[in-house]
PDB file of C-alpha atoms in Angstrom:
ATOM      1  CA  UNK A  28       0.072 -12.754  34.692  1.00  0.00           C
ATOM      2  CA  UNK A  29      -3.035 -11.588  32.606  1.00  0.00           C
ATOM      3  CA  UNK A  30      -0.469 -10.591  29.482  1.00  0.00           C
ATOM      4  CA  UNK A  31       0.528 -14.288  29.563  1.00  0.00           C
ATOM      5  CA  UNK A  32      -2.786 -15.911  30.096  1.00  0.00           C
ATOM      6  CA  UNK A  33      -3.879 -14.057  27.344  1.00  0.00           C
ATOM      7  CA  UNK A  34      -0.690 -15.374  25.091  1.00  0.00           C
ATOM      8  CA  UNK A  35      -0.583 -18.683  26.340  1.00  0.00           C
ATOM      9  CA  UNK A  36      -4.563 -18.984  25.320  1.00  0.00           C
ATOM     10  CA  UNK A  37      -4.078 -18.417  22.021  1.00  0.00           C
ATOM     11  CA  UNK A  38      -0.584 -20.629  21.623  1.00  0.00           C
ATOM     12  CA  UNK A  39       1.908 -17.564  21.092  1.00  0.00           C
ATOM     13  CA  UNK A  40       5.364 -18.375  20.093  1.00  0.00           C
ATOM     14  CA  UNK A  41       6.967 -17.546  23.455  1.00  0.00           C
ATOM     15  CA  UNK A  42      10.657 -17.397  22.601  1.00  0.00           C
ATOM     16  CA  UNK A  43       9.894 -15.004  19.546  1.00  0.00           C
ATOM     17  CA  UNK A  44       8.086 -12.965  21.675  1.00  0.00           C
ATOM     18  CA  UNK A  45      10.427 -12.903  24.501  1.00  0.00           C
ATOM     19  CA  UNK A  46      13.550 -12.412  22.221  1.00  0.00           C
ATOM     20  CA  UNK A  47      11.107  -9.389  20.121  1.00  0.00           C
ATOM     21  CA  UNK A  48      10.313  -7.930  24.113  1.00  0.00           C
ATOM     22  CA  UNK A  49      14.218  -7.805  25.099  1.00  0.00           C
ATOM     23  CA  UNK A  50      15.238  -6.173  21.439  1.00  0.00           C
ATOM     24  CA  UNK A  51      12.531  -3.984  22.055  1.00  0.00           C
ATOM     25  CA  UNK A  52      13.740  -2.712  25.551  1.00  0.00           C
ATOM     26  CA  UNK A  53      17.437  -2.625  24.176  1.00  0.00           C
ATOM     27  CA  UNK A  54      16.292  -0.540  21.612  1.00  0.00           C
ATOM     28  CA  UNK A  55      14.256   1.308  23.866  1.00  0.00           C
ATOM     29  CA  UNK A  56      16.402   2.336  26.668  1.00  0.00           C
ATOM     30  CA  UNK A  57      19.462   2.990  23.608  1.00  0.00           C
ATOM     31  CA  UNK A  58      16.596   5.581  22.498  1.00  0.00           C
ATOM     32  CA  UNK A  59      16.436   6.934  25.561  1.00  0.00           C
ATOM     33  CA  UNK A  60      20.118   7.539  26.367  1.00  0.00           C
ATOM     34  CA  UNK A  61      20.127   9.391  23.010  1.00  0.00           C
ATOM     35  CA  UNK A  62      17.578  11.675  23.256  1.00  0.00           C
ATOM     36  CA  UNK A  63      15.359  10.136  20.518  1.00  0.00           C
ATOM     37  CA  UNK A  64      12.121  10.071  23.194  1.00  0.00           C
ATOM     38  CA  UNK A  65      11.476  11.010  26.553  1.00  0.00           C
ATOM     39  CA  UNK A  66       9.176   7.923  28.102  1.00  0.00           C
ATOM     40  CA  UNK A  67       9.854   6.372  30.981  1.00  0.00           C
ATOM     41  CA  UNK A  68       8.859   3.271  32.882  1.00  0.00           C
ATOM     42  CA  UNK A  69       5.807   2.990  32.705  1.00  0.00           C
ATOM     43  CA  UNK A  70       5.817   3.211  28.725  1.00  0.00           C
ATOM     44  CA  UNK A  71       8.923   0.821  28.828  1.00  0.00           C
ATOM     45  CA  UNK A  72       6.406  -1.628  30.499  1.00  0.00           C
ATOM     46  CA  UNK A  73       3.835  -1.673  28.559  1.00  0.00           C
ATOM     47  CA  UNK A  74       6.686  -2.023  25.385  1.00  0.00           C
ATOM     48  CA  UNK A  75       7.271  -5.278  27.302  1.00  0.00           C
ATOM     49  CA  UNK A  76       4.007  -6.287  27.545  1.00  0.00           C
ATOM     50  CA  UNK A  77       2.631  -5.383  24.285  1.00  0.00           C
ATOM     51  CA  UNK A  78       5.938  -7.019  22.454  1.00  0.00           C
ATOM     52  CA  UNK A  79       4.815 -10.106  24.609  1.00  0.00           C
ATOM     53  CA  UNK A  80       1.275  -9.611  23.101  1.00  0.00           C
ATOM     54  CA  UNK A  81       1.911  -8.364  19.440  1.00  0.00           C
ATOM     55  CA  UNK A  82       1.368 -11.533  17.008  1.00  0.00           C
ATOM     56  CA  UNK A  83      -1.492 -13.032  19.377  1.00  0.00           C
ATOM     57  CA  UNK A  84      -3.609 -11.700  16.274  1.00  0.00           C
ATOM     58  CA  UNK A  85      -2.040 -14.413  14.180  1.00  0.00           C
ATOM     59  CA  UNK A  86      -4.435 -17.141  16.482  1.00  0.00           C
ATOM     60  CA  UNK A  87      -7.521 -15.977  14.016  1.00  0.00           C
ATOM     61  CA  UNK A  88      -5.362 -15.368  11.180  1.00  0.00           C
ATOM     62  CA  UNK A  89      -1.749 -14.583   9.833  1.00  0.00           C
ATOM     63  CA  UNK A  90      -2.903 -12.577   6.816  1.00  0.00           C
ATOM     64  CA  UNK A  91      -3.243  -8.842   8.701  1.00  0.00           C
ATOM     65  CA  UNK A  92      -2.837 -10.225  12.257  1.00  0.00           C
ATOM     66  CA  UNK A  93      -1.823  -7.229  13.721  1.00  0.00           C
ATOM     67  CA  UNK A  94      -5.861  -5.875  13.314  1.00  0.00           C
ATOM     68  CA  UNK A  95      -6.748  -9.047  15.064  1.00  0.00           C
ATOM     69  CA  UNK A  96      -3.973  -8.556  18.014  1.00  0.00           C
ATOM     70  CA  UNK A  97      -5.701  -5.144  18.077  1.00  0.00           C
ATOM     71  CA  UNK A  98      -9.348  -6.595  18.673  1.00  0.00           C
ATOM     72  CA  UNK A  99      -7.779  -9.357  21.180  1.00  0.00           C
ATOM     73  CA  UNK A 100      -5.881  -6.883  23.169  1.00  0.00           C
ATOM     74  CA  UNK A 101      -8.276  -4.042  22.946  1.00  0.00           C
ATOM     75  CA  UNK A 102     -10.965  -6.594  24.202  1.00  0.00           C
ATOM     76  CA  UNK A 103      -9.368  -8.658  26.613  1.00  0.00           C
ATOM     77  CA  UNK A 104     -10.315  -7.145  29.871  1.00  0.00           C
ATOM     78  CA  UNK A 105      -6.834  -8.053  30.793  1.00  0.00           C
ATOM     79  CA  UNK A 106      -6.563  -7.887  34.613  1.00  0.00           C
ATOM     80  CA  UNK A 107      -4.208  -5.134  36.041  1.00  0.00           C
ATOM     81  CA  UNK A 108      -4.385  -2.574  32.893  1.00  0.00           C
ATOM     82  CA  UNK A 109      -6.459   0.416  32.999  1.00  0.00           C
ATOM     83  CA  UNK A 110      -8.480   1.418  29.422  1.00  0.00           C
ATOM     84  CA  UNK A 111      -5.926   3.757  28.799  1.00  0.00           C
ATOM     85  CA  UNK A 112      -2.923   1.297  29.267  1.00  0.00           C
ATOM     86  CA  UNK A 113      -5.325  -1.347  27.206  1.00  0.00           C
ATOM     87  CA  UNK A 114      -5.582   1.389  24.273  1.00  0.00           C
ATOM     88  CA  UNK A 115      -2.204   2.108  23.911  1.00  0.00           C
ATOM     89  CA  UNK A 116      -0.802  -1.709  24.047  1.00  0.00           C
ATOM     90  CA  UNK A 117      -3.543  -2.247  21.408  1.00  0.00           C
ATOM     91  CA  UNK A 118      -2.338   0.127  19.399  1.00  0.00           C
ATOM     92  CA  UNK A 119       1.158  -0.497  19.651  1.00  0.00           C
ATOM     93  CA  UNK A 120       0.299  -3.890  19.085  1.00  0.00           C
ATOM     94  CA  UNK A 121      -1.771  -3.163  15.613  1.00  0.00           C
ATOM     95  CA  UNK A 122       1.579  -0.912  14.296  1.00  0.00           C
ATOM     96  CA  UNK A 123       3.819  -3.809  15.286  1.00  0.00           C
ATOM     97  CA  UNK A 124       3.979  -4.470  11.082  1.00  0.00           C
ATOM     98  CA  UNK A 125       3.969  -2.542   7.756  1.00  0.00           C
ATOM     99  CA  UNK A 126       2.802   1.170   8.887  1.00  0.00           C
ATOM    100  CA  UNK A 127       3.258   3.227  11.792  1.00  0.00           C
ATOM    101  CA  UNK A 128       0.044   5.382  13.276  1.00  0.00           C
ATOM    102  CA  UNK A 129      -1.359   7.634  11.254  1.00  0.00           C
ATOM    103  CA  UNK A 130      -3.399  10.987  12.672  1.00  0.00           C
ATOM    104  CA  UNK A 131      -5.996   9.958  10.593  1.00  0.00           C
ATOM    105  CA  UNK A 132      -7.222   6.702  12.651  1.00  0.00           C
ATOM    106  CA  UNK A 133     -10.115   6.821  14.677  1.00  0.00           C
ATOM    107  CA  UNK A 134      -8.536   4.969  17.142  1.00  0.00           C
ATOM    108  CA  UNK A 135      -5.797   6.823  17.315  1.00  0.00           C
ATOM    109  CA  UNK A 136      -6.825  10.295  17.421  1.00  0.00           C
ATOM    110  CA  UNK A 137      -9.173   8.852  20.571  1.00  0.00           C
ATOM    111  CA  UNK A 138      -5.735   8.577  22.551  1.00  0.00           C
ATOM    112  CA  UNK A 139      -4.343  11.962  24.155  1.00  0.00           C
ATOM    113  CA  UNK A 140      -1.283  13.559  22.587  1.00  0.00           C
ATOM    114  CA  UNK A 141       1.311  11.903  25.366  1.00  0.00           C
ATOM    115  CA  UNK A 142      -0.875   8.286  24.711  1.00  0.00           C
ATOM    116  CA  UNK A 143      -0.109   9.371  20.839  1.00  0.00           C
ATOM    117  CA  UNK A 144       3.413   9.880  20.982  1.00  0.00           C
ATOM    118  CA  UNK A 145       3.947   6.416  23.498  1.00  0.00           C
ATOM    119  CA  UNK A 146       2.497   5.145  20.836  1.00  0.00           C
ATOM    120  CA  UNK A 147       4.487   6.187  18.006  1.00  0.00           C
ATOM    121  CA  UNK A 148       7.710   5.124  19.530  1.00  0.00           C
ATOM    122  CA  UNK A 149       6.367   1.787  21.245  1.00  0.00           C
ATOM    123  CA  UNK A 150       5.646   0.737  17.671  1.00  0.00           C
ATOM    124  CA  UNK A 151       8.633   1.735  16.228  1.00  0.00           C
ATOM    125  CA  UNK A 152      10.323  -0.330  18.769  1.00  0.00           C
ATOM    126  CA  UNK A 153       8.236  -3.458  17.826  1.00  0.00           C
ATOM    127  CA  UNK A 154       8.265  -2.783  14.508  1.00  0.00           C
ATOM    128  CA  UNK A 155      12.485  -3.115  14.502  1.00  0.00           C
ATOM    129  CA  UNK A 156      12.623  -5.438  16.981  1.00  0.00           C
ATOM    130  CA  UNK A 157       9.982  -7.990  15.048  1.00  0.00           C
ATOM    131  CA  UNK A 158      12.469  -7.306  12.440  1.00  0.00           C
ATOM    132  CA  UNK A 159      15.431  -8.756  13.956  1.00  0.00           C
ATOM    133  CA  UNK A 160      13.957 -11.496  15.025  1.00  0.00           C
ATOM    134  CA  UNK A 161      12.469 -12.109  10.987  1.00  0.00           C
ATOM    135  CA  UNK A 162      13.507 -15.980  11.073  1.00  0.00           C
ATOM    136  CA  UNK A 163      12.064 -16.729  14.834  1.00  0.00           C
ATOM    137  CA  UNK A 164      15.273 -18.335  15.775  1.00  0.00           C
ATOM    138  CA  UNK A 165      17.234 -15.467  17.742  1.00  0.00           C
ATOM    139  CA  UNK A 166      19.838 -14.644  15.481  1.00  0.00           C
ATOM    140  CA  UNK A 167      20.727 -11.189  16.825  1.00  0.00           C
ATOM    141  CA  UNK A 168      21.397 -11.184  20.707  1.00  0.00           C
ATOM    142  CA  UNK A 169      21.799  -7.495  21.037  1.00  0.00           C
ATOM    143  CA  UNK A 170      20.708  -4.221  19.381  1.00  0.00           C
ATOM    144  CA  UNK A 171      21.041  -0.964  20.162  1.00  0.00           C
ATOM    145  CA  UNK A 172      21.057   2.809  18.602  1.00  0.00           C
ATOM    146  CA  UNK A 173      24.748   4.714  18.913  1.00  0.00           C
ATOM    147  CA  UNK A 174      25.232   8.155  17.388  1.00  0.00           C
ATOM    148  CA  UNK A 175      26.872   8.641  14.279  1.00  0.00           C
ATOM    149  CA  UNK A 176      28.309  11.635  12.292  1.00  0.00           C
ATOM    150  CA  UNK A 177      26.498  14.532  12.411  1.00  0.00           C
ATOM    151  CA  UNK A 178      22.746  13.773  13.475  1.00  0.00           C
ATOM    152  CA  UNK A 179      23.176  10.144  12.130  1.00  0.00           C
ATOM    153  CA  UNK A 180      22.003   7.483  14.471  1.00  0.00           C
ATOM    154  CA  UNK A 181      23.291   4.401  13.758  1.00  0.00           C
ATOM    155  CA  UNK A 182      21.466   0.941  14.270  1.00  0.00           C
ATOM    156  CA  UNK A 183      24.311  -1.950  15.821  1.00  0.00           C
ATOM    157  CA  UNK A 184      23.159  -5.049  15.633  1.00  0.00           C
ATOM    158  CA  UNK A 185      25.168  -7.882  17.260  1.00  0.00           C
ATOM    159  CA  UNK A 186      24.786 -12.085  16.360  1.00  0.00           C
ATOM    160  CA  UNK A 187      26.808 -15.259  16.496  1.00  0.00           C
ATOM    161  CA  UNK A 188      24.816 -16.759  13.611  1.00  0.00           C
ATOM    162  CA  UNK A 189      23.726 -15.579  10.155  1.00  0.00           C
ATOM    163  CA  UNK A 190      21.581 -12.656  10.502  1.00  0.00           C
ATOM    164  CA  UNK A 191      21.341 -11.663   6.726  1.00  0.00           C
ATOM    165  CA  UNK A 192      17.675 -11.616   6.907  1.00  0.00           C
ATOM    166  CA  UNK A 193      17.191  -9.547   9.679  1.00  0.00           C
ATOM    167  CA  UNK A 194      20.200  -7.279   8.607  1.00  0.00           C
ATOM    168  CA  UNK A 195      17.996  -6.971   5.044  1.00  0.00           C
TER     169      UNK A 195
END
């Protein structure tokens, strides 16, 4: 309830974020089955929540609106989260676009080595899944990781529509 108060508040686009949270779990629990991480359900939670959360930023500004969905989250006092929990969503949240965490963050190298690595895949869920859902109209209804040749993972993504720019 507090992750959607918070979105609602600031006028999210809920059926971006809802389609971004299910490509995100797809892509998630594909992971999983593959070997590519080993988090669970709580991490696969706060995926959900933070893909719910992750272009509230955009409310104070679009240009670099993934520091601002940092601040909001970070400062929310959402109800139900503990400051670790809060941390992590933030910072899942601020590597939703362009780069991925780097050691050399303050914020980041706050977070303890299991926080770190939720991190590190969480956004590279979000970061994907935003991707696939580049035009905000649902074009791809399914995505998932297979393995490929060798140690090639492969990315399938599956739509009814054209998809060219979230293909590209």
């Amino acid at each position: 309830q507090s992750v959607l108060r918070l979105a609602r508040t600031v006028d999210f686009d809920e059926p971006h974020a809802r389609q971004v949270a299910r490509l995100a779990l797809q892509l998630f629990d594909s992971a999983f089955s593959l070997g590519l991480h080993k988090l669970g359900r709580w991490e696969r939670e706060l995926l959900e929540y933070t893909a719910l959360l992750h272009d509230i930023g955009a409310f104070l500004s679009y240009q670099n609106h993934q520091k601002h969905t940092y601040y909001l989250i970070h400062n929310a006092d959402l109800l139900g989260f503990d400051q670790k929990e809060t941390a992590i969503m933030a910072m899942a949240g601020m590597h939703h676009r362009k780069g991925l965490p780097s050691a050399d963050e303050n914020e980041f190298q706050t977070l303890d080595k299991d926080s770190q690595t939720a991190v590190r895949v969480m956004a590279m869920m979000l970061h994907l899944s935003e991707s696939l859902d580049r035009g905000h109209v649902g074009a791809v209804h399914r995505a998932h990781f297979i393995a490929g040749p060798g140690d090639m993972i492969i990315l399938e993504v599956f739509s009814n529509q054209d998809c060219q720019l979230e293909v590209w």
